[in-house]
Coordinates of C-alpha atoms in Angstrom, one line a residue:
X1094 CA -33.5 79.5 76.5
X1095 CA -30.6 80.6 78.6
X1096 CA -27.2 80.2 76.9
X1097 CA -24.7 78.5 79.1
X1098 CA -20.9 78.9 79.1
X1099 CA -17.9 77.9 81.1
X1100 CA -17.1 80.5 83.9
X1101 CA -14.0 82.6 83.4
X1102 CA -11.3 82.3 86.0
X1103 CA -11.2 86.1 86.6
X1104 CA -15.0 86.1 87.2
X1105 CA -14.7 83.3 89.7
X1106 CA -11.9 85.2 91.5
X1107 CA -14.1 88.3 91.8
X1108 CA -16.9 86.2 93.4
X1109 CA -14.6 84.2 95.8
X1110 CA -13.0 86.9 97.9
X1111 CA -12.6 85.5 101.4
X1112 CA -13.1 87.7 104.4
X1113 CA -10.0 88.3 106.5
X1114 CA -10.2 86.2 109.6
X1115 CA -10.7 88.0 112.9
X1116 CA -8.2 86.6 115.4
X1117 CA -9.6 88.4 118.5
X1118 CA -12.4 86.3 120.1
X1119 CA -13.7 89.4 121.9
X1120 CA -14.0 91.4 118.7
X1121 CA -15.6 88.4 116.9
X1122 CA -18.4 88.1 119.5
X1123 CA -18.9 91.9 119.7
X1124 CA -19.0 92.2 115.9
X1125 CA -21.8 89.6 115.9
X1126 CA -24.0 91.7 118.1
X1127 CA -26.5 93.8 116.2
X1128 CA -28.9 94.6 119.0
X1129 CA -28.8 95.1 122.8
X1130 CA -30.6 91.7 123.1
X1131 CA -27.6 90.2 121.2
X1132 CA -25.3 91.7 123.8
X1133 CA -27.6 90.3 126.6
X1134 CA -27.2 86.8 125.2
X1135 CA -23.5 87.0 125.0
X1136 CA -23.4 88.4 128.6
X1137 CA -25.5 85.5 129.8
X1138 CA -23.1 83.0 128.3
X1139 CA -20.1 84.7 129.9
X1140 CA -21.3 85.6 133.3
X1141 CA -22.1 83.4 136.3
X1142 CA -25.8 83.0 136.9
X1143 CA -26.0 84.9 140.2
X1144 CA -24.2 88.0 138.8
X1145 CA -26.1 88.0 135.6
X1146 CA -29.5 87.6 137.3
X1147 CA -28.6 90.4 139.7
X1148 CA -28.3 92.6 136.6
X1149 CA -31.1 91.1 134.5
X1150 CA -33.7 90.7 137.2
X1151 CA -36.1 93.0 139.0
X1152 CA -38.5 92.8 141.9
X1153 CA -40.9 90.1 142.8
X1154 CA -42.8 88.9 139.7
X1155 CA -40.8 91.4 137.5
X1156 CA -44.0 92.9 136.2
X1157 CA -42.8 96.5 136.3
X1158 CA -39.8 95.7 134.1
X1159 CA -41.8 93.7 131.6
X1160 CA -44.5 96.4 131.4
X1161 CA -41.8 99.1 130.8
X1162 CA -40.3 97.2 128.0
X1163 CA -43.7 96.3 126.5
X1164 CA -44.6 100.0 126.6
X1165 CA -41.7 100.8 124.3
X1166 CA -42.6 97.9 122.0
X1167 CA -46.2 99.2 121.8
X1168 CA -45.1 102.4 120.0
X1169 CA -46.4 103.4 116.7
X1170 CA -44.3 105.9 114.7
X1171 CA -45.6 108.3 112.2
X1172 CA -43.0 109.2 109.6
X1173 CA -43.1 112.2 107.4
X1174 CA -42.5 111.7 103.7
X1175 CA -40.4 113.7 101.2
X1176 CA -38.5 115.3 104.1
X1177 CA -34.8 114.4 103.5
X1178 CA -32.8 113.9 106.7
X1179 CA -29.4 113.3 105.3
X1180 CA -27.4 114.8 108.1
X1181 CA -28.9 114.0 111.5
X1182 CA -27.9 116.1 114.6
X1183 CA -28.1 114.0 117.8
X1184 CA -26.5 116.6 120.1
X1185 CA -28.4 118.2 123.0
X1186 CA -27.9 120.5 125.9
X1187 CA -28.8 118.9 129.3
X1188 CA -28.3 120.3 132.8
X1189 CA -26.1 123.2 131.7
X1190 CA -23.8 121.2 129.4
X1191 CA -23.5 119.3 126.1
X1192 CA -24.2 115.7 125.3
X1193 CA -23.4 114.2 121.9
X1194 CA -26.5 111.9 122.2
X1195 CA -29.8 112.2 124.1
X1196 CA -28.8 109.5 126.6
X1197 CA -26.3 108.9 129.3
X1198 CA -25.2 106.0 131.5
X1199 CA -27.4 105.5 134.5
X1200 CA -26.0 104.7 138.0
X1201 CA -25.6 101.0 138.7
X1202 CA -24.4 99.5 142.0
X1203 CA -21.8 96.7 142.5
X1204 CA -20.8 97.1 138.9
X1205 CA -17.4 95.3 139.1
X1206 CA -19.2 92.2 140.1
X1207 CA -20.6 92.0 136.6
X1208 CA -17.2 92.5 135.0
X1209 CA -14.0 93.6 136.7
X1210 CA -13.5 96.8 134.6
X1211 CA -16.7 98.1 136.1
X1212 CA -17.3 101.8 136.3
X1213 CA -13.9 102.6 134.7
X1214 CA -15.1 101.0 131.5
X1215 CA -18.4 102.9 131.7
X1216 CA -16.9 106.2 132.5
X1217 CA -14.2 106.0 129.8
X1218 CA -16.6 104.8 127.1
X1219 CA -19.0 107.6 128.0
X1220 CA -16.2 110.2 127.8
X1221 CA -15.2 108.9 124.4
X1222 CA -18.7 109.1 123.2
X1223 CA -19.3 112.6 124.6
X1224 CA -22.2 111.5 126.9
X1225 CA -22.6 111.8 130.7
X1226 CA -21.6 109.0 133.1
X1227 CA -23.4 108.6 136.5
X1228 CA -21.6 106.9 139.4
X1229 CA -23.7 105.2 142.0
X1230 CA -23.5 105.6 145.7
X1231 CA -23.0 101.9 145.7
X1232 CA -20.4 102.0 143.0
X1233 CA -17.3 99.8 143.2
X1234 CA -14.9 102.4 141.9
X1235 CA -14.0 105.6 143.8
X1236 CA -15.2 109.0 142.9
X1237 CA -11.7 110.1 142.2
X1238 CA -10.9 107.1 140.0
X1239 CA -14.0 107.7 137.9
X1240 CA -12.9 111.3 137.4
X1241 CA -9.5 110.1 136.3
X1242 CA -11.0 107.7 133.8
X1243 CA -13.3 110.5 132.4
X1244 CA -11.2 113.5 133.1
X1245 CA -12.6 115.9 130.4
X1246 CA -16.1 114.4 130.1
X1247 CA -19.2 114.9 132.2
X1248 CA -19.6 113.0 135.4
X1249 CA -22.7 112.9 137.5
X1250 CA -23.1 111.4 141.0
X1251 CA -26.1 109.5 142.3
X1252 CA -26.8 109.9 146.0
X1253 CA -28.8 107.9 148.5
X1254 CA -29.5 109.3 151.9
X1255 CA -28.1 106.8 154.3
X1256 CA -29.0 106.2 158.0
X1257 CA -25.7 107.7 158.8
X1258 CA -26.2 111.1 157.1
X1259 CA -22.5 112.0 157.3
X1260 CA -21.7 109.2 154.9
X1261 CA -24.0 110.7 152.3
X1262 CA -22.8 114.3 153.0
X1263 CA -19.2 113.2 152.7
X1264 CA -19.8 111.5 149.4
X1265 CA -21.5 114.6 148.0
X1266 CA -18.6 116.8 149.1
X1267 CA -16.1 114.5 147.5
X1268 CA -18.1 114.4 144.2
X1269 CA -18.3 118.2 144.2
X1270 CA -14.5 118.5 144.9
X1271 CA -13.8 116.1 142.1
X1272 CA -15.7 118.3 139.6
X1273 CA -18.9 116.2 139.1
X1274 CA -21.4 118.7 137.7
X1275 CA -24.7 117.1 138.6
X1276 CA -26.1 115.3 141.7
X1277 CA -28.8 112.7 141.1
X1278 CA -30.7 112.5 144.4
X1279 CA -32.6 109.1 144.4
X1280 CA -35.8 108.9 146.4
X1281 CA -37.3 105.5 145.5
X1282 CA -35.3 103.3 147.8
X1283 CA -36.3 103.8 151.4
X1284 CA -36.0 100.0 151.7
X1285 CA -34.9 97.3 149.3
X1286 CA -37.3 95.7 146.9
X1287 CA -37.9 91.9 147.0
X1288 CA -35.4 90.7 144.4
X1289 CA -36.3 87.1 144.3
X1290 CA -33.7 85.9 141.8
X1291 CA -31.0 87.0 144.1
X1292 CA -32.5 85.1 147.0
X1293 CA -33.0 82.0 144.9
X1294 CA -29.4 82.2 143.7
X1295 CA -28.0 82.8 147.1
X1296 CA -26.4 85.9 145.7
X1297 CA -24.3 87.8 148.3
X1298 CA -21.8 90.6 148.5
X1299 CA -19.0 89.5 148.2
X1300 CA -19.9 86.3 146.2
X1301 CA -19.9 83.2 148.4
X1302 CA -18.6 79.9 147.0
X1303 CA -21.2 77.1 147.2
X1304 CA -21.5 73.9 145.3
X1305 CA -24.0 75.6 142.9
X1306 CA -21.7 78.5 142.2
X1307 CA -18.7 76.2 141.6
X1308 CA -20.7 74.1 139.1
X1309 CA -22.0 77.3 137.4
X1310 CA -18.4 78.6 137.2
X1311 CA -16.9 75.6 135.5
X1312 CA -17.8 76.8 131.9
X1313 CA -17.0 80.4 132.8
X1314 CA -13.5 80.2 134.3
X1315 CA -12.5 83.6 132.8
X1316 CA -15.0 85.4 135.1
X1317 CA -13.5 83.9 138.2
X1318 CA -9.9 84.4 137.0
X1319 CA -10.7 88.1 136.5
X1320 CA -12.5 88.3 139.8
X1321 CA -9.7 86.6 141.8
X1322 CA -6.7 88.3 140.1
X1323 CA -7.9 91.9 140.2
X1324 CA -8.1 94.3 143.2
X1325 CA -10.8 93.4 145.7
X1326 CA -14.2 95.2 145.6
X1327 CA -14.4 98.4 147.5
X1328 CA -17.6 100.3 148.3
X1329 CA -17.5 104.0 148.8
X1330 CA -20.5 104.0 151.2
X1331 CA -20.4 100.5 152.9
X1332 CA -18.1 100.0 155.8
X1333 CA -18.9 96.3 156.0
X1334 CA -20.3 93.7 153.6
X1335 CA -21.8 90.3 153.8
X1336 CA -25.3 89.2 153.0
X1337 CA -27.7 89.7 150.1
X1338 CA -28.0 93.0 148.3
X1339 CA -31.4 93.5 150.1
X1340 CA -29.8 93.0 153.5
X1341 CA -27.1 95.6 152.7
X1342 CA -29.6 98.1 151.4
X1343 CA -32.0 97.7 154.3
X1344 CA -29.1 98.2 156.7
X1345 CA -27.8 101.3 154.9
X1346 CA -30.9 103.1 153.7
X1347 CA -33.2 105.3 155.8
X1348 CA -36.9 105.0 155.2
X1349 CA -37.5 108.3 157.0
X1350 CA -36.0 110.5 154.2
X1351 CA -38.2 113.6 153.5
X1352 CA -38.2 117.0 151.8
X1353 CA -36.1 118.2 154.7
X1354 CA -33.3 116.0 153.5
X1355 CA -33.7 117.4 150.0
X1356 CA -33.3 120.9 151.4
X1357 CA -30.2 119.9 153.2
X1358 CA -28.6 118.3 150.2
X1359 CA -29.5 121.3 148.0
X1360 CA -27.8 123.6 150.5
X1361 CA -24.5 121.8 150.2
X1362 CA -24.4 120.9 146.5
X1363 CA -22.9 123.6 144.3
X1364 CA -24.0 122.2 140.9
X1365 CA -27.2 121.0 139.3
X1366 CA -29.5 118.7 141.3
X1367 CA -31.9 116.2 139.8
X1368 CA -34.5 114.0 141.6
X1369 CA -34.5 110.4 140.4
X1370 CA -37.4 108.0 141.1
X1371 CA -40.4 110.3 140.6
X1372 CA -43.5 108.2 139.8
X1373 CA -46.5 110.5 139.6
X1374 CA -47.7 113.9 138.3
X1375 CA -48.2 115.5 141.7
X1376 CA -44.7 114.9 142.9
X1377 CA -43.3 116.1 139.6
X1378 CA -45.2 119.4 139.8
X1379 CA -44.1 119.9 143.4
X1380 CA -40.4 119.3 142.7
X1381 CA -40.4 121.6 139.7
X1382 CA -42.2 124.3 141.7
X1383 CA -39.5 123.9 144.4
X1384 CA -36.9 124.8 141.7
X1385 CA -34.9 121.5 141.3
X1386 CA -33.0 121.4 138.1
X1387 CA -34.7 118.3 136.8
X1388 CA -36.5 115.1 137.5
X1389 CA -36.1 111.5 136.3
X1390 CA -39.3 109.5 135.8
X1391 CA -38.1 106.1 137.0
X1392 CA -39.3 103.0 138.8
X1393 CA -35.7 102.0 139.5
X1394 CA -35.6 99.6 136.6
X1395 CA -38.5 97.6 138.2
X1396 CA -36.2 96.7 141.0
X1397 CA -38.2 98.3 143.9
X1398 CA -42.0 98.3 143.9
X1399 CA -43.4 95.8 141.5
X1400 CA -46.5 97.0 139.5
X1401 CA -45.1 100.5 139.8
X1402 CA -46.1 103.1 137.1
X1403 CA -44.4 102.8 133.7
X1404 CA -42.3 105.9 133.3
X1405 CA -42.8 106.1 129.6
X1406 CA -46.6 106.0 130.0
X1407 CA -46.3 108.7 132.6
X1408 CA -44.1 111.0 130.5
X1409 CA -46.8 112.8 128.4
X1410 CA -48.9 113.7 131.5
X1411 CA -45.9 115.0 133.4
X1412 CA -44.6 117.1 130.6
X1413 CA -48.1 118.6 130.0
X1414 CA -48.4 119.6 133.7
X1415 CA -44.9 120.9 134.4
X1416 CA -44.4 122.6 131.0
X1417 CA -42.2 121.7 128.1
X1418 CA -39.3 123.8 129.3
X1419 CA -38.8 121.8 132.5
X1420 CA -36.1 119.2 132.4
X1421 CA -37.9 115.8 132.5
X1422 CA -35.8 112.7 131.9
X1423 CA -36.8 109.1 131.8
X1424 CA -35.4 105.6 132.3
X1425 CA -36.4 102.0 132.8
X1426 CA -36.8 99.5 129.9
X1427 CA -34.8 101.3 127.2
X1428 CA -33.3 98.6 124.9
X1429 CA -33.3 100.3 121.5
X1430 CA -32.4 103.7 120.0
X1431 CA -36.0 103.9 118.8
X1432 CA -37.1 103.9 122.5
X1433 CA -35.0 107.0 123.0
X1434 CA -36.5 108.7 119.9
X1435 CA -40.0 108.0 121.2
X1436 CA -39.1 109.4 124.7
X1437 CA -37.7 112.6 123.2
X1438 CA -40.7 113.0 120.9
X1439 CA -43.1 112.8 123.9
X1440 CA -41.1 115.5 125.8
X1441 CA -38.2 113.9 127.6
X1442 CA -35.1 116.1 127.5
X1443 CA -32.8 113.1 128.1
X1444 CA -32.8 109.4 128.8
X1445 CA -30.7 107.0 130.9
X1446 CA -29.6 103.4 130.1
X1447 CA -28.7 100.9 132.8
X1448 CA -29.1 97.3 131.9
X1449 CA -28.2 98.0 128.2
X1450 CA -24.8 99.3 129.4
X1451 CA -24.2 96.4 131.8
X1452 CA -25.0 93.8 129.1
X1453 CA -22.3 95.4 127.0
X1454 CA -19.9 95.5 129.9
X1455 CA -20.4 91.8 130.7
X1456 CA -20.1 90.9 127.0
X1457 CA -16.8 92.6 126.5
X1458 CA -15.6 95.1 129.1
X1459 CA -14.8 98.6 127.8
X1460 CA -15.2 97.5 124.2
X1461 CA -18.6 96.0 125.0
X1462 CA -19.8 99.4 126.5
X1463 CA -18.5 101.1 123.3
X1464 CA -20.6 98.5 121.4
X1465 CA -23.7 99.3 123.4
X1466 CA -23.4 103.0 122.7
X1467 CA -22.7 102.4 119.0
X1468 CA -25.8 100.1 118.6
X1469 CA -28.0 102.7 120.3
X1470 CA -26.5 105.5 118.3
X1471 CA -27.0 103.6 115.0
X1472 CA -30.7 102.8 115.8
X1473 CA -31.3 106.4 117.0
X1474 CA -30.0 107.9 113.8
X1475 CA -31.7 105.4 111.5
X1476 CA -35.1 105.9 113.2
X1477 CA -34.8 109.7 113.0
X1478 CA -33.9 109.5 109.3
X1479 CA -36.8 107.2 108.6
X1480 CA -39.1 109.6 110.4
X1481 CA -37.9 112.5 108.3
X1482 CA -36.3 114.6 111.1
X1483 CA -32.8 116.0 111.2
X1484 CA -32.5 117.1 114.8
X1485 CA -33.9 116.2 118.2
X1486 CA -35.8 119.5 118.3
X1487 CA -37.9 118.4 115.3
X1488 CA -39.3 115.4 117.2
X1489 CA -42.7 116.0 118.7
X1490 CA -45.8 114.1 119.9
X1491 CA -47.2 113.9 116.4
X1492 CA -44.4 111.4 115.6
X1493 CA -45.6 108.8 118.2
X1494 CA -48.7 107.0 119.3
X1495 CA -48.5 105.0 122.6
X1496 CA -50.5 101.9 122.1
X1497 CA -51.9 100.4 125.3
X1498 CA -52.7 96.9 126.4
X1499 CA -53.6 97.7 130.0
X1500 CA -56.4 100.2 130.4
X1501 CA -56.9 101.5 133.9
X1502 CA -60.4 101.2 135.5
X1503 CA -61.7 104.8 135.8
X1504 CA -61.8 106.3 139.3
X1505 CA -65.5 107.1 138.9
X1506 CA -66.3 103.5 138.4
X1507 CA -64.3 102.3 141.4
X1508 CA -65.7 105.1 143.6
X1509 CA -69.3 104.2 142.6
X1510 CA -68.7 100.5 143.4
X1511 CA -67.2 101.5 146.8
X1512 CA -70.1 103.8 147.6
X1513 CA -72.7 101.1 146.8
X1514 CA -71.1 98.6 149.2
X1515 CA -73.0 98.3 152.5
X1516 CA -70.9 99.1 155.6
X1517 CA -71.6 96.7 158.6
X1518 CA -72.3 98.3 161.9
X1519 CA -69.9 97.6 164.8
X1520 CA -72.6 95.7 166.6
X1521 CA -73.7 93.6 163.6
X1522 CA -74.2 89.9 164.1
X1523 CA -72.0 87.4 162.3
X1524 CA -74.8 86.6 159.9
X1525 CA -75.2 90.3 158.9
X1526 CA -71.5 90.6 158.5
X1527 CA -71.6 87.6 156.2
X1528 CA -74.3 89.3 154.1
X1529 CA -72.2 92.4 153.9
X1530 CA -69.3 90.4 152.6
X1531 CA -71.4 88.9 149.9
X1532 CA -72.6 92.4 148.9
X1533 CA -68.9 93.5 148.7
X1534 CA -68.0 90.6 146.5
X1535 CA -71.0 91.3 144.2
X1536 CA -69.9 94.9 143.9
X1537 CA -66.3 93.9 143.0
X1538 CA -67.6 91.4 140.4
X1539 CA -69.9 94.1 138.9
X1540 CA -67.0 96.5 138.7
X1541 CA -64.7 94.0 137.1
X1542 CA -67.4 93.1 134.6
X1543 CA -67.9 96.7 133.8
X1544 CA -64.2 97.2 133.4
X1545 CA -64.1 94.5 130.7
X1546 CA -66.7 96.2 128.6

């Protein structure tokens, strides 16, 4: 039987040490965030719906984004045992320079709409962490101000080719003059994707006050105070604004861009050039053969073509075809440091984070971006140590299995079904055309049934 006694005062004192209260509300909410999803929830509480949904949403049914995130969740790791990884080295060389971590900040447009510190917060946080920052063509901070915020760090510039080519050329020249070392030529936006959340919210640039936005702003007065008491938004590449983001993109972008534009841009850019928005093996091989410095497998965060290829699924095939020495990077769907580890293990030289960075920005400005980087760094290091690897170079495909929920129907099966479908003659009667339609439907049904087996 347990012998009981009265507690000693000094023992009680040791057990009743109260935590010092944190007076900063911002620090309290950021300290409570343990994951990027935690930052997302804080951001959603603090940001008006239209601005949050612009960041959080993607195109049409948002299938591309959900598949990309699911692909990372469907990863099985294979740790090695009895391999101590006490000191983990997360540094890497990318595009001719160093990075303290195998990820950088992706280009994001209209960033000061999410939180007024915008790109300055992202660039300064990236510089402090020793990782690259990428400024978008549709950024809301000038090239020169980003350089001033990240004077000794690495700055990259993302370029769209506009209908007015001189706008794009002028931006590239300014970025080069400011010392940006890499140009990220983006090729997946000939027109804007259908971002339905923005249309349903009536989201416009600049934000328009409606009864709905006023009601939504009532519990978030700090956002509007910041927005109305800081310098107005300025866009480096847009001479006029007004309308939805899709309207602005359609007016500015040129759907006729081609390899000739790539050649022109390469001729004027003195640094490294990377092609962002590559979505198949054939284009990857062609670009590497042309001698570009790198490619980014990306479906634009699911914001352009819905049901586009999942970059993480595409990664092993591309690396196998272009060679392990080629610089292949990946983005879309990264929400955890483990996602970055899996990407590097399958051959990615580097990764980019977009929404994860913006969730931190909306949650707490510069300190929120610092928190994003810290969360991902902590998860990255912990995952590597649990796998038993001490450096990025030790990661390899044996550490990862990609589990798949969506299996593609084989080309042979679909071609066989297509070949077996009768083709109606031009002079066929209506009744014969109807018979052909029934045969086509039967073939599709047979193919679908076979695909399920």
